[in-house]
PDB file of C-alpha atoms and ligand atoms in Angstrom:
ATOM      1  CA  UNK A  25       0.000   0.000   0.000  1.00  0.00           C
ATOM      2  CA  UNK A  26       1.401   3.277  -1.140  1.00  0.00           C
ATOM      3  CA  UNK A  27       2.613   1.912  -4.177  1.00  0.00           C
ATOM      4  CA  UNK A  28       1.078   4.571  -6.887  1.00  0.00           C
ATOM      5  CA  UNK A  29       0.025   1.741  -9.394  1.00  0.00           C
ATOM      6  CA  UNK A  30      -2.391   0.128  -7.091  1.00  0.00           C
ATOM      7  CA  UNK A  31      -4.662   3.127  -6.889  1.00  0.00           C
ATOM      8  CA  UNK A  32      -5.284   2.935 -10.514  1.00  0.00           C
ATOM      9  CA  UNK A  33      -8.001   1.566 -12.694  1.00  0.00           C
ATOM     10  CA  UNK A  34      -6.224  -1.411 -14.299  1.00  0.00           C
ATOM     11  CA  UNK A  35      -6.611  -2.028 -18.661  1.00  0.00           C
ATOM     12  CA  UNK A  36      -9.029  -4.804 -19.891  1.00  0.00           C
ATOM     13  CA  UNK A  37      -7.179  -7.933 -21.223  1.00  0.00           C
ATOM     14  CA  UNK A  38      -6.992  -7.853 -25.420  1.00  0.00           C
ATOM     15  CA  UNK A  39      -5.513 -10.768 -26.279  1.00  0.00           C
ATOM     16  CA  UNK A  40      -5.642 -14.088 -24.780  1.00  0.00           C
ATOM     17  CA  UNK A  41      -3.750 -17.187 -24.712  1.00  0.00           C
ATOM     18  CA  UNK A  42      -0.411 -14.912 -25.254  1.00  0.00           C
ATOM     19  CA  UNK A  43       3.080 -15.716 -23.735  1.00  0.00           C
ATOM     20  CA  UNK A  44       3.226 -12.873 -21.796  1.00  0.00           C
ATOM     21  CA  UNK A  45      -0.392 -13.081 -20.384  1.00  0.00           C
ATOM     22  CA  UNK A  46       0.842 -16.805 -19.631  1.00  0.00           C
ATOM     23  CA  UNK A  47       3.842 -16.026 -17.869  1.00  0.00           C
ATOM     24  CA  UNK A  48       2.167 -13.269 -15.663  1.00  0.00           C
ATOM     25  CA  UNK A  49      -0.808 -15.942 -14.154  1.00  0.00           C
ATOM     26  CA  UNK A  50       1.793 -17.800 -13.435  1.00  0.00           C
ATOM     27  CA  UNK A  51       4.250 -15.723 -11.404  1.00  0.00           C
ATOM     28  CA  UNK A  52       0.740 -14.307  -9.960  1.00  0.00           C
ATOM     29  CA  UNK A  53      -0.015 -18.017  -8.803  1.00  0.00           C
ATOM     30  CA  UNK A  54       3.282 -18.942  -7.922  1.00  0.00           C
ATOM     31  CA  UNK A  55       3.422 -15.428  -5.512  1.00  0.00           C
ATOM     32  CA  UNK A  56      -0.098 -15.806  -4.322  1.00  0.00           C
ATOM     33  CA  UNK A  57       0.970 -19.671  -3.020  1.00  0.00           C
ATOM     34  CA  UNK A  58       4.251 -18.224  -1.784  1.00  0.00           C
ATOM     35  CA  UNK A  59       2.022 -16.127   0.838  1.00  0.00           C
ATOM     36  CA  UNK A  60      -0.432 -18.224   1.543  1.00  0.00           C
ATOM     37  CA  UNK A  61      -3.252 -15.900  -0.171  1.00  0.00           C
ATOM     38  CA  UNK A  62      -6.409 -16.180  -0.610  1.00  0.00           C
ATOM     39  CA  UNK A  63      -6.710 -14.241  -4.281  1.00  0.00           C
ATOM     40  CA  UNK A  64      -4.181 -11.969  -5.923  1.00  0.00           C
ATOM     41  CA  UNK A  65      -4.925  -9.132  -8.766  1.00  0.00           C
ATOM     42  CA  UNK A  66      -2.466  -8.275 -11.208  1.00  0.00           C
ATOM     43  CA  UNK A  67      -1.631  -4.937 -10.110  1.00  0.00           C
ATOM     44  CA  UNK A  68      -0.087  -6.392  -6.746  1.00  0.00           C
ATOM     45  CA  UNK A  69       2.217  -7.423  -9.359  1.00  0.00           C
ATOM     46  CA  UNK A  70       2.846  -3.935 -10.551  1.00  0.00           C
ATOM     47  CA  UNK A  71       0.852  -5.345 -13.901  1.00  0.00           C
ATOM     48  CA  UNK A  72      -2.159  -3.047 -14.989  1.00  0.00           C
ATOM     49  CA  UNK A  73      -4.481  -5.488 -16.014  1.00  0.00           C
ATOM     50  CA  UNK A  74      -7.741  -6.749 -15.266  1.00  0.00           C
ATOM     51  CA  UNK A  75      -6.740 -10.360 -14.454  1.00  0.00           C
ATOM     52  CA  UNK A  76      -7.373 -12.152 -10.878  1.00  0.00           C
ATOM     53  CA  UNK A  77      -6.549 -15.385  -9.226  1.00  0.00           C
ATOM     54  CA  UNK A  78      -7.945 -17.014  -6.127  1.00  0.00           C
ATOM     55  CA  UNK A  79      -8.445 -20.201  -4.918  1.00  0.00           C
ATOM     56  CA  UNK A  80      -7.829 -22.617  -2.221  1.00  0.00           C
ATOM     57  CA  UNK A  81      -8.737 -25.954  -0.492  1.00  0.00           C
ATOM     58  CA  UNK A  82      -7.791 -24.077   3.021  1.00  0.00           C
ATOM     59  CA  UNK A  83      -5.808 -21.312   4.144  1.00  0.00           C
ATOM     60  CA  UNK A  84      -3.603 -20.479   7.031  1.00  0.00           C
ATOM     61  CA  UNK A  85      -4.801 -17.252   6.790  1.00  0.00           C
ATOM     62  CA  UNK A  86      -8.733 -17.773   7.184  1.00  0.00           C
ATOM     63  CA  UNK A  87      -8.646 -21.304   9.079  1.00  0.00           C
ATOM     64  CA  UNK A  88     -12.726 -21.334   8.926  1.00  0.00           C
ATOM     65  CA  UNK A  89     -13.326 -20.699   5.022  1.00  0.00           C
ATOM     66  CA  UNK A  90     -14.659 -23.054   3.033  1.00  0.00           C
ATOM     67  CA  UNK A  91     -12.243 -24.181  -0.101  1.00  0.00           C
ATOM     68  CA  UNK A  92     -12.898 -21.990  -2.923  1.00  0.00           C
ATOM     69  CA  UNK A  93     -11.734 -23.622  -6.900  1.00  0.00           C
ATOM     70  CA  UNK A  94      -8.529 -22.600  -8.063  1.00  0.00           C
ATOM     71  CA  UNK A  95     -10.056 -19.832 -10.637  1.00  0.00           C
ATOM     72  CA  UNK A  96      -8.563 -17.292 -13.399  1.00  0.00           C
ATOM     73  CA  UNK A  97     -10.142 -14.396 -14.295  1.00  0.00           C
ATOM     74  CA  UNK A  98      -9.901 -11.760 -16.662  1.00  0.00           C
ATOM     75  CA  UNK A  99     -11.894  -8.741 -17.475  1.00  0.00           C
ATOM     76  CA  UNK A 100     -14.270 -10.031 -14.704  1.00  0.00           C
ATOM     77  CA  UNK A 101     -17.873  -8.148 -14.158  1.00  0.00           C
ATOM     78  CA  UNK A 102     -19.499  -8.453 -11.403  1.00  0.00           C
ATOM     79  CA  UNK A 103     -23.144  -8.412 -10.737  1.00  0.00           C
ATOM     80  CA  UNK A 104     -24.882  -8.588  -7.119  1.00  0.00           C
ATOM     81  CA  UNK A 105     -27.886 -11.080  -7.188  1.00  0.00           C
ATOM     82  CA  UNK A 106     -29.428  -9.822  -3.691  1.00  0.00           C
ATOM     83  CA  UNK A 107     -29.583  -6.593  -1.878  1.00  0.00           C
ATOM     84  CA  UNK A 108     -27.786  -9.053   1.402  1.00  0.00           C
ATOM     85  CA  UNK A 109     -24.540  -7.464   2.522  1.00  0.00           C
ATOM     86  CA  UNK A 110     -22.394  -9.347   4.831  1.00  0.00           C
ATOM     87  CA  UNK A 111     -19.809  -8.129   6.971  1.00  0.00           C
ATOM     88  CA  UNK A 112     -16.692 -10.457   7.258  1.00  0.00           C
ATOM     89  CA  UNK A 113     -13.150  -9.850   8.097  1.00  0.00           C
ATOM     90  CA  UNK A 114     -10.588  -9.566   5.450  1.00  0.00           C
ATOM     91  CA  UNK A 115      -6.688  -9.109   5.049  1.00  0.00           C
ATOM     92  CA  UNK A 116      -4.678  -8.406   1.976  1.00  0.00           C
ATOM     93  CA  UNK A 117      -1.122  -9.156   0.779  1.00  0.00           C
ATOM     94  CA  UNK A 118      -0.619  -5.185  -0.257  1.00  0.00           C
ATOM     95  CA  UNK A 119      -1.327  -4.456   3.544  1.00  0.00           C
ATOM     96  CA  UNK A 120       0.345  -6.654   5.100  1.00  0.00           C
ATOM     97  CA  UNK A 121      -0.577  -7.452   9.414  1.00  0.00           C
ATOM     98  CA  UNK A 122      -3.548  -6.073   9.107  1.00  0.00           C
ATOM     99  CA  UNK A 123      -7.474  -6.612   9.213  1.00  0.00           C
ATOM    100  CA  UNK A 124     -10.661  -5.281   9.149  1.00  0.00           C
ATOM    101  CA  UNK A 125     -13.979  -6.233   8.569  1.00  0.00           C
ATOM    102  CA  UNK A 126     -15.455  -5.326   5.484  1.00  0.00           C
ATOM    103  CA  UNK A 127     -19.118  -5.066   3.939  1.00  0.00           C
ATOM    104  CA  UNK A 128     -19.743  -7.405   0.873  1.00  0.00           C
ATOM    105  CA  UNK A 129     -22.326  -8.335  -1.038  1.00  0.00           C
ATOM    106  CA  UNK A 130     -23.783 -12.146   0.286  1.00  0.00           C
ATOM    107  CA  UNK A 131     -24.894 -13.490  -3.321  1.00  0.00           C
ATOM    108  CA  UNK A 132     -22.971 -12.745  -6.391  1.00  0.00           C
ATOM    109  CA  UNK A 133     -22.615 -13.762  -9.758  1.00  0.00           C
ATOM    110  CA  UNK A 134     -19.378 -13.186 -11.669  1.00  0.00           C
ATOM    111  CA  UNK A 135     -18.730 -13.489 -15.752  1.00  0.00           C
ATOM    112  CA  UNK A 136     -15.288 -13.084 -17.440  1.00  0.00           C
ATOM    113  CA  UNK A 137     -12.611 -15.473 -19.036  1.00  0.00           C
ATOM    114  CA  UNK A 138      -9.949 -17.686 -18.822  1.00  0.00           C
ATOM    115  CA  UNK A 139      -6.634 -17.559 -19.997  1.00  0.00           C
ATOM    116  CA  UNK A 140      -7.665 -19.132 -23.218  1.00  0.00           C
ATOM    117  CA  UNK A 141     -10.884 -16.984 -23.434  1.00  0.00           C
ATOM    118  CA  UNK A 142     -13.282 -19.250 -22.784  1.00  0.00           C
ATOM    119  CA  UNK A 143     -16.393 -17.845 -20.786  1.00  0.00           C
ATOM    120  CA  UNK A 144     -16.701 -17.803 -17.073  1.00  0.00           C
ATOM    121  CA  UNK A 145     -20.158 -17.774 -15.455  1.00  0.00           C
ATOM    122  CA  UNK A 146     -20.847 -18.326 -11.976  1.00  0.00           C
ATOM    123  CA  UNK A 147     -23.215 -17.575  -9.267  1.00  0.00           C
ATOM    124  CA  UNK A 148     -21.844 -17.711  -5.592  1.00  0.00           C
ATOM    125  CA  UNK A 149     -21.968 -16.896  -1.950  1.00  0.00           C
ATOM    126  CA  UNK A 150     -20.294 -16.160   1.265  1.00  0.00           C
ATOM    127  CA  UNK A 151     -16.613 -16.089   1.290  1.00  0.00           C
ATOM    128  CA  UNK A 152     -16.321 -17.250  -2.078  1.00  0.00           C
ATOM    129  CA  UNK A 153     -18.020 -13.869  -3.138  1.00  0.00           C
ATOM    130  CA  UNK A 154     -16.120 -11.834  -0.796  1.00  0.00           C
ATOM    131  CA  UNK A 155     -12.443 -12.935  -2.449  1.00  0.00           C
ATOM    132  CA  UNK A 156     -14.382 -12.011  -5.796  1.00  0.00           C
ATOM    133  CA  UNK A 157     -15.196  -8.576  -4.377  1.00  0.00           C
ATOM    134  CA  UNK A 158     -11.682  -8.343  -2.645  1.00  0.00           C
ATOM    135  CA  UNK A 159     -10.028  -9.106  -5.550  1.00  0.00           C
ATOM    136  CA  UNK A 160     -12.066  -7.339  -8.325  1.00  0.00           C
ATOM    137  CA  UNK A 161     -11.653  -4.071  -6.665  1.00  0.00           C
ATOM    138  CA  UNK A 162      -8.267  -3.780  -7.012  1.00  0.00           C
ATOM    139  CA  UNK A 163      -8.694  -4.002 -10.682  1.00  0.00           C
ATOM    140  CA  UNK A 164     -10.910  -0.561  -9.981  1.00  0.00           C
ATOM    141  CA  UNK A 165      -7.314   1.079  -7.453  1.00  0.00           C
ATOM    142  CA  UNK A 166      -9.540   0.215  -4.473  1.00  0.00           C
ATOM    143  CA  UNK A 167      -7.914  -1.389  -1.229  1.00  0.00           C
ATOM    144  CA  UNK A 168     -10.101  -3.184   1.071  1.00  0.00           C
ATOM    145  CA  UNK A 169      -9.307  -0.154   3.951  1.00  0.00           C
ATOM    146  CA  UNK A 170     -11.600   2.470   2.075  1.00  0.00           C
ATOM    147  CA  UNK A 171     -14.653   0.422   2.077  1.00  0.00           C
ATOM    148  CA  UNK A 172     -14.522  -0.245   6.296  1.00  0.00           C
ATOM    149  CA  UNK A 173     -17.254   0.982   8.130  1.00  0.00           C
ATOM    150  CA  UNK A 174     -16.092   0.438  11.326  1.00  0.00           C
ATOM    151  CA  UNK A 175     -12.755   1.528  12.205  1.00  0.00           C
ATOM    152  CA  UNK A 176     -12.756  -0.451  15.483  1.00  0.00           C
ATOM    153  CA  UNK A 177     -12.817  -3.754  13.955  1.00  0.00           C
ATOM    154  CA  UNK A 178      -9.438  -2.496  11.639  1.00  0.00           C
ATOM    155  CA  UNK A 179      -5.965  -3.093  13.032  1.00  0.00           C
ATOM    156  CA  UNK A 180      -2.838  -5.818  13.437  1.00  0.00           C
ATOM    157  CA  UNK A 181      -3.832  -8.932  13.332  1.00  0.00           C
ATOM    158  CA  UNK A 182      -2.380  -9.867  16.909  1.00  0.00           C
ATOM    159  CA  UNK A 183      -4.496  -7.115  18.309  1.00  0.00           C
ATOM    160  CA  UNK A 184      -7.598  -8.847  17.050  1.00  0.00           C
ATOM    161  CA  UNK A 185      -8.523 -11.498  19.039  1.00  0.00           C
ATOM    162  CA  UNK A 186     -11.336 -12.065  16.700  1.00  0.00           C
ATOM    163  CA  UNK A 187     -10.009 -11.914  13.050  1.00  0.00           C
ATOM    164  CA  UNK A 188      -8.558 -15.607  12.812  1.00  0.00           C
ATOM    165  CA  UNK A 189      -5.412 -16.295  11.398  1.00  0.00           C
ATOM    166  CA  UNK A 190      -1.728 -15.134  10.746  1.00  0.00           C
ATOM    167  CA  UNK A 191      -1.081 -12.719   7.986  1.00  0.00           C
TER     168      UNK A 191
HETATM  169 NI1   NI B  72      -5.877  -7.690  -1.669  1.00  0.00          NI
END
């Protein structure tokens, strides 16, 4: 956080299947398993594209999620299918020791692609939506800090008895 690149609104992807689109899921999978992460965008990587990655059977870092499929996806779009919000605590690799509990939307459905540019189309809920919502808004320059309501239930992770989990 602080970096200048992820306040900006990252570039739709053009071209698929392409070496260099290739190469940068990969290094964003490889750094998202590195650091035990739920989801990573692209411009954590310093890349200015609208690509995502999340995904994982369990994490470290939120013992009592559900596993969410390993999923790629570019130029996502998001569309709430209730007017539910849910407040659940989140952390993110670009802010590293903290958390704070953030309002999502409960029921979502996302659409995009995969690396190849075949069509993504799903309708979820729960955690699963909120790494959508996490992840999709950096592709928009927005950090999961801005969108807390409650800045009581925001701070280090071993001051929050509550939030689960080592960053
Ligand atoms: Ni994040």
């Amino acid at each position: 956080m602080g970096d200048a690149r992820l306040w900006q609104q990252a570039r739709p992807v053009g071209t698929f299947a392409t070496r260099e689109l290739l190469a940068l899921i990969a290094d964003m999978q490889e750094t998202m398993l590195d650091l035990n992460g739920a989801g990573l965008a692209a411009p954590q990587v310093g890349v200015g594209l609208r690509v995502v990655v999340f995904g994982f059977e369990h994490t470290p870092r939120y013992p009592e999620a559900g596993g969410v499929p390993y999923t790629v996806l570019i130029n996502p779009v998001l569309t709430p299918l209730s007017e539910e919000i849910e407040e659940g605590w989140e952390g993110c690799l670009s802010v590293p020791g903290l958390r704070g509990v953030v309002p999502r939307w409960r029921h979502l459905r996302y659409t995009g692609f995969d690396p190849l540019g075949k069509p993504i189309d799903r309708s979820v809920e729960g955690f699963h939506a909120r790494v959508v919502q996490h992840e999709c808004d950096h592709l928009d320059g927005i950090l999961y800090p801005a969108r807390i309501r409650d800045m009581t239930k925001f701070g280090f992770v071993d001051e929050l008895p509550g939030s689960a989990g080592a960053d």
